[in-house]
Coordinates of C-alpha atoms and ligand atoms in Angstrom, one line a residue:
M304 CA 68.9 129.3 171.8
S305 CA 65.7 127.2 170.9
L306 CA 65.0 124.3 173.1
K307 CA 63.0 122.5 170.5
P308 CA 63.7 118.8 170.5
I309 CA 64.8 117.2 167.2
S310 CA 61.6 114.8 167.6
D311 CA 59.5 117.8 166.9
I312 CA 61.0 118.2 163.3
G313 CA 61.8 114.6 162.6
E314 CA 64.5 113.0 160.7
F315 CA 63.9 114.8 157.4
G316 CA 63.2 118.2 159.1
L317 CA 66.7 117.7 160.6
I318 CA 68.3 116.9 157.4
E319 CA 66.7 120.0 155.7
R320 CA 68.2 122.2 158.5
I321 CA 71.6 120.6 158.1
A322 CA 71.5 120.9 154.3
G323 CA 70.8 124.7 154.8
I324 CA 73.8 125.2 156.8
A325 CA 76.1 123.0 154.6
E326 CA 74.9 124.5 151.2
P327 CA 77.2 127.7 151.2
T328 CA 80.3 125.3 151.4
L329 CA 79.4 123.7 148.0
E330 CA 80.1 126.9 146.1
A331 CA 83.7 126.7 147.4
V332 CA 84.2 123.4 145.3
P333 CA 83.3 123.8 141.7
G334 CA 83.3 120.0 140.9
I335 CA 80.5 119.2 143.4
A336 CA 77.5 118.4 141.0
E337 CA 75.2 117.0 144.0
G338 CA 75.2 117.8 147.6
I339 CA 72.8 116.7 150.3
G340 CA 69.5 115.2 149.0
D341 CA 70.4 112.2 146.7
D342 CA 71.7 108.6 147.7
C343 CA 75.1 109.9 147.1
A344 CA 77.2 113.2 146.9
V345 CA 78.5 113.6 143.4
Y346 CA 81.8 115.1 142.4
A347 CA 83.0 115.7 138.9
L348 CA 86.6 114.0 138.5
S349 CA 86.8 114.8 134.8
P350 CA 84.5 116.0 131.9
S351 CA 83.5 112.3 131.4
K352 CA 83.7 110.9 135.1
V353 CA 82.2 111.3 138.2
Q354 CA 83.0 110.2 141.7
V355 CA 80.1 109.5 144.1
A356 CA 80.3 109.1 147.9
T357 CA 77.9 107.9 150.7
T358 CA 78.1 107.3 154.3
D359 CA 75.9 105.2 156.8
L360 CA 75.7 104.9 160.4
L361 CA 74.8 101.7 162.3
V362 CA 73.9 102.3 165.9
E363 CA 73.4 99.4 168.4
H364 CA 69.8 99.3 170.0
V365 CA 68.7 101.7 167.0
H366 CA 69.8 99.7 164.0
F367 CA 70.8 96.2 165.4
D368 CA 70.2 94.1 168.2
L369 CA 73.3 91.8 169.1
L370 CA 71.0 89.3 170.7
T371 CA 69.4 88.5 167.1
T372 CA 72.1 89.6 164.8
P373 CA 75.0 87.3 164.0
L374 CA 78.1 89.5 163.9
Q375 CA 79.4 88.4 160.6
H376 CA 75.9 89.3 159.1
L377 CA 76.2 92.7 160.8
G378 CA 79.6 93.3 159.2
S379 CA 78.3 92.3 155.7
K380 CA 75.0 94.5 156.1
A381 CA 77.2 97.6 157.2
I382 CA 78.9 97.3 153.8
S383 CA 75.9 96.3 151.7
V384 CA 73.7 99.2 152.8
N385 CA 76.4 101.7 151.6
I386 CA 77.0 99.8 148.4
S387 CA 73.2 100.0 147.8
D388 CA 73.2 103.7 147.6
I389 CA 76.4 103.4 145.1
C390 CA 74.1 101.3 143.0
A391 CA 71.2 103.8 143.4
M392 CA 73.6 106.4 141.4
N393 CA 74.1 103.7 138.7
A394 CA 77.7 103.9 139.7
S395 CA 80.4 101.3 140.5
P396 CA 81.7 101.0 144.1
R397 CA 85.7 101.6 144.6
Y398 CA 86.6 101.8 148.3
A399 CA 85.2 102.0 151.8
L400 CA 86.3 103.7 155.0
V401 CA 85.2 102.1 158.3
S402 CA 85.1 103.7 161.5
I403 CA 84.1 101.9 164.8
A404 CA 83.3 102.6 168.3
L405 CA 83.3 99.8 170.8
P406 CA 82.9 99.3 174.7
S407 CA 86.3 98.6 176.0
K408 CA 85.0 95.2 177.3
S409 CA 84.3 94.1 173.5
S410 CA 86.5 90.9 172.8
V411 CA 89.0 91.0 170.1
T412 CA 87.1 87.9 168.2
F413 CA 84.0 90.3 168.3
V414 CA 85.9 92.8 166.2
E415 CA 87.5 90.3 164.0
T416 CA 84.2 88.5 163.3
L417 CA 82.7 91.9 162.4
Y418 CA 85.4 92.7 160.0
N419 CA 85.4 89.3 158.5
G420 CA 81.8 89.9 157.5
M421 CA 82.8 93.4 156.0
S422 CA 85.8 92.0 154.1
E423 CA 83.6 89.0 152.8
A424 CA 80.8 91.6 151.4
A425 CA 83.5 94.1 150.2
R426 CA 85.2 91.3 148.2
L427 CA 81.8 90.4 146.7
Y428 CA 81.3 94.1 145.5
K429 CA 84.8 94.3 144.4
T430 CA 85.5 97.2 146.9
A431 CA 88.5 97.7 149.0
L432 CA 88.4 98.2 152.7
A433 CA 90.8 101.0 152.7
G434 CA 90.9 102.7 156.0
G435 CA 89.0 104.0 159.0
D436 CA 89.3 104.9 162.6
T437 CA 88.6 103.1 166.0
S438 CA 87.4 104.5 169.3
M439 CA 86.3 103.4 172.7
S440 CA 82.4 103.9 173.3
L441 CA 80.7 104.3 176.6
N442 CA 77.3 102.9 175.5
G443 CA 76.9 100.2 172.7
T444 CA 78.8 99.6 169.4
V445 CA 78.5 102.1 166.6
I446 CA 79.8 101.4 163.0
S447 CA 80.0 104.1 160.4
V448 CA 80.9 103.1 156.7
T449 CA 81.8 105.5 153.9
V450 CA 82.0 104.2 150.4
T451 CA 83.1 105.8 147.3
G452 CA 82.3 104.9 143.7
E453 CA 82.7 106.0 140.1
A454 CA 80.3 106.4 137.1
V455 CA 80.7 107.5 133.4
K456 CA 78.8 110.8 133.7
E457 CA 76.2 109.7 131.1
H458 CA 75.3 106.8 133.4
L459 CA 74.8 108.7 136.5
T460 CA 71.3 108.4 137.8
L461 CA 69.9 110.8 140.2
R462 CA 66.5 110.9 142.1
K463 CA 65.4 113.8 139.8
G464 CA 64.8 113.1 136.2
A465 CA 61.6 111.2 136.1
Q466 CA 59.1 112.4 133.5
P467 CA 55.3 111.7 133.2
G468 CA 54.9 108.5 131.1
D469 CA 57.9 106.7 132.4
L470 CA 57.7 103.3 133.8
V471 CA 58.1 102.8 137.7
C472 CA 60.2 99.6 138.1
V473 CA 61.6 97.7 141.2
T474 CA 64.0 94.9 141.5
G475 CA 63.7 91.7 143.7
S476 CA 60.9 91.2 146.2
L477 CA 59.6 93.6 148.9
G478 CA 58.5 93.2 152.4
G479 CA 60.8 90.6 153.4
A480 CA 63.1 92.7 155.6
A481 CA 60.1 93.9 157.7
A482 CA 58.6 90.6 157.9
G483 CA 62.1 89.1 159.0
L484 CA 62.3 91.9 161.7
K485 CA 58.9 90.8 163.1
V486 CA 59.9 87.4 163.6
L487 CA 63.1 88.3 165.0
T488 CA 61.7 90.6 167.5
R489 CA 59.3 87.9 168.8
E490 CA 62.2 85.5 169.0
K491 CA 64.1 87.9 171.1
G492 CA 61.3 88.0 173.5
I493 CA 61.4 84.1 173.8
M494 CA 65.1 84.3 174.1
V495 CA 65.0 87.1 176.9
E496 CA 62.5 84.7 178.8
H497 CA 64.7 81.7 178.4
L498 CA 67.7 83.7 179.8
R499 CA 65.8 85.3 182.6
H500 CA 65.0 81.5 183.9
G501 CA 68.7 80.6 183.6
E502 CA 67.8 78.3 180.7
S503 CA 70.3 77.9 177.6
Y504 CA 69.0 78.9 174.2
E505 CA 70.3 77.7 170.9
R506 CA 71.5 81.1 169.3
D507 CA 71.8 80.0 165.6
I508 CA 68.8 82.3 164.6
L509 CA 68.9 81.3 160.9
S510 CA 68.7 77.4 161.6
N511 CA 66.2 77.9 164.4
L512 CA 63.8 79.6 162.3
K513 CA 63.9 77.8 158.9
E514 CA 60.5 78.3 157.9
Y515 CA 61.0 82.2 158.1
D516 CA 64.6 81.9 156.5
E517 CA 64.2 84.1 153.3
A518 CA 62.7 86.9 155.3
I519 CA 65.1 87.0 158.2
R520 CA 67.9 86.6 155.6
Q521 CA 66.5 89.8 153.7
Q522 CA 66.7 91.4 157.2
L523 CA 70.2 90.5 158.6
L524 CA 71.8 89.9 155.2
P525 CA 70.6 92.1 152.5
A526 CA 72.3 92.2 149.1
A527 CA 73.0 95.4 147.2
R528 CA 71.9 94.9 143.8
I529 CA 75.2 95.4 141.9
D530 CA 74.1 92.7 139.6
I531 CA 71.2 95.0 138.3
I532 CA 73.7 97.9 137.7
E533 CA 76.1 95.4 135.8
F534 CA 72.8 94.5 133.7
F535 CA 72.1 98.1 133.0
H536 CA 75.7 98.8 131.8
K537 CA 75.9 95.6 129.6
H538 CA 72.6 96.5 127.8
N539 CA 73.0 100.3 127.8
I540 CA 70.0 101.0 129.9
I541 CA 70.0 104.4 131.8
P542 CA 67.0 104.9 134.1
T543 CA 65.6 108.2 134.1
S544 CA 65.8 108.1 138.1
M545 CA 66.7 105.9 140.8
I546 CA 66.8 105.4 144.5
D547 CA 67.3 102.4 146.8
I548 CA 64.6 101.2 149.1
S549 CA 65.8 101.8 152.6
D550 CA 62.7 103.5 154.1
G551 CA 59.9 101.8 152.3
L552 CA 58.5 101.9 148.7
A553 CA 56.0 104.8 149.5
P554 CA 58.5 107.2 151.2
D555 CA 61.3 106.3 148.7
L556 CA 59.0 106.7 145.7
L557 CA 57.9 110.2 147.4
H558 CA 61.7 111.2 147.3
I559 CA 61.7 110.5 143.5
C560 CA 58.7 112.2 142.9
R561 CA 59.5 115.4 145.1
R562 CA 62.8 115.8 143.5
S563 CA 61.6 115.2 139.9
E564 CA 58.4 117.2 140.5
V565 CA 56.1 114.5 139.2
G566 CA 53.3 112.2 140.6
A567 CA 52.8 108.4 140.2
I568 CA 50.4 105.6 140.0
I569 CA 51.4 102.1 141.5
E570 CA 49.3 99.0 141.1
E571 CA 49.0 97.0 144.3
G572 CA 48.6 93.9 142.3
K573 CA 51.9 94.2 140.6
L574 CA 53.9 94.5 143.8
P575 CA 56.5 91.8 143.9
I576 CA 55.8 90.9 147.7
L577 CA 58.1 88.2 149.0
P578 CA 55.6 84.9 149.5
Q579 CA 57.2 84.4 153.0
A580 CA 56.4 88.0 154.0
R581 CA 52.7 87.2 153.2
H582 CA 52.7 84.2 155.4
I583 CA 54.4 86.0 158.3
A584 CA 52.0 88.9 157.8
D585 CA 49.2 86.4 158.2
E586 CA 50.7 85.1 161.3
F587 CA 50.7 88.6 162.8
Q588 CA 47.5 89.5 161.5
E589 CA 48.9 92.3 159.4
D590 CA 49.0 93.3 155.7
A591 CA 52.2 92.5 153.8
V592 CA 51.6 95.3 151.4
N593 CA 52.1 97.6 154.4
Y594 CA 55.6 95.7 155.0
A595 CA 56.4 96.6 151.3
L596 CA 55.2 100.2 151.5
S597 CA 56.7 101.4 154.9
G598 CA 58.8 98.6 156.3
G599 CA 62.1 99.5 154.6
E600 CA 65.4 97.8 154.6
D601 CA 64.9 95.8 151.5
Y602 CA 67.6 97.5 149.6
Q603 CA 66.1 97.0 146.4
L604 CA 66.4 99.4 143.4
L605 CA 63.3 101.6 142.6
F606 CA 63.8 103.4 139.4
T607 CA 62.1 105.0 136.4
L608 CA 62.5 104.3 132.7
K609 CA 61.4 105.9 129.4
S610 CA 58.6 103.6 128.2
D611 CA 60.4 102.8 124.9
Q612 CA 63.1 100.8 127.0
A613 CA 60.5 98.6 128.3
D614 CA 61.7 95.8 125.8
L615 CA 65.1 96.0 127.3
I616 CA 64.3 95.1 130.9
A617 CA 61.4 92.5 130.0
P618 CA 63.8 89.7 129.8
H619 CA 65.1 90.2 133.4
R620 CA 63.1 88.0 135.7
D621 CA 63.9 90.2 138.8
I622 CA 62.6 93.4 137.4
T623 CA 59.1 94.3 137.9
V624 CA 57.0 97.2 136.2
I625 CA 54.7 98.3 139.1
G626 CA 53.2 101.6 137.8
R627 CA 54.0 104.7 135.9
I628 CA 54.9 108.4 136.5
T629 CA 52.2 111.0 136.2
P630 CA 52.0 114.8 136.2
A631 CA 52.7 116.3 139.6
D632 CA 49.1 117.5 140.2
E633 CA 47.8 113.7 140.1
G634 CA 49.7 113.1 143.3
M635 CA 51.2 109.8 144.2
L636 CA 48.5 107.0 144.3
L637 CA 48.3 103.3 144.9
Q638 CA 45.6 101.6 143.0
D639 CA 44.3 98.7 145.1
I640 CA 43.3 95.2 143.6
Y641 CA 39.5 96.6 143.4
G642 CA 40.5 99.6 141.4
M643 CA 40.3 102.0 144.4
T644 CA 43.0 104.4 144.9
I645 CA 44.8 105.4 148.0
D646 CA 47.0 108.4 148.7
L647 CA 50.7 107.1 149.1
E648 CA 51.8 110.5 150.6
T649 CA 50.1 109.6 153.8
I650 CA 52.4 106.5 154.2
E651 CA 55.5 107.3 155.9
G652 CA 58.7 105.2 156.6
F653 CA 60.3 104.8 159.9
D654 CA 61.6 108.1 161.5
H655 CA 64.5 107.6 163.9
F656 CA 63.7 110.7 165.9
T657 CA 60.0 110.7 166.3
G658 CA 60.1 107.0 166.6
K659 CA 56.8 107.0 164.4
E660 CA 56.1 105.1 161.1
Ligands
MG180 MG1 69.4 105.2 149.6

């Protein structure tokens, strides 16, 4: 047996190995149209309809810190990050299964507050909380959410499908979640110092840090862009490829480029960076562009579109064209405001197993 640690191959290396072992099982079920490797697995329900399914884990001390995360927000985020993956398939969510592992000393109110947050988000996305499991945990809280959705077959949008000449588009603003995390991490340090000295501390993070509210909200309470999917359906817009931005613009665009076997060029000057993220980056003497490229957790949609459909998205104020798809041999580039190009493939998102960005 090999004793190679997971940190040697990283998160994507691990997923590749798991996919290799899982692949033979796909043949047993003829309806499976997409297995591991996209935002959701896809199963053909009928010749015209597909079911999509996704699952996400939130682990205490890895994905969230209870010192800086209001429980209701955590519940809401656990649902939103999954709905975001359903949206990334151009599908509509249906129901969620929620499993939770808790230390036995957790209070009943803790669990109820968490589920109230989930219930509020689920109602917003017209998704049913339809089942799940509970277990005792010896070390911290773990939340696992699985969400299913449905799409008309012609609407289904995968990571593959982008063609040279297509527009690269992004929704909303970027960099806010990473900037918010910076502020929260600093605040946690201050909080821990107060507690160490036996002093009380006002724990309402959002009202304490009003000047950073948009960025913190983006980190603690991201919203899945179901409104964009509804806009697509209403105007018969079908992107050629799509992904949600969970790892960062650069690594997520790389997923589209690899699966579609294309390259891309992005213009730095067109990136819709959250103004507050710029202020926070200045305060930390960092670059907000890096928050957008590799910070992740913005849960916006990154998609490509045939250039003759540009008129259809133009009226939408929350969709920005940031670049275009190129042939694979041109690579994946960022053109900065001076016209210099930077290789985006060298920028990676956060890897849970290597701990590196
Ligand atoms: Mg995703």
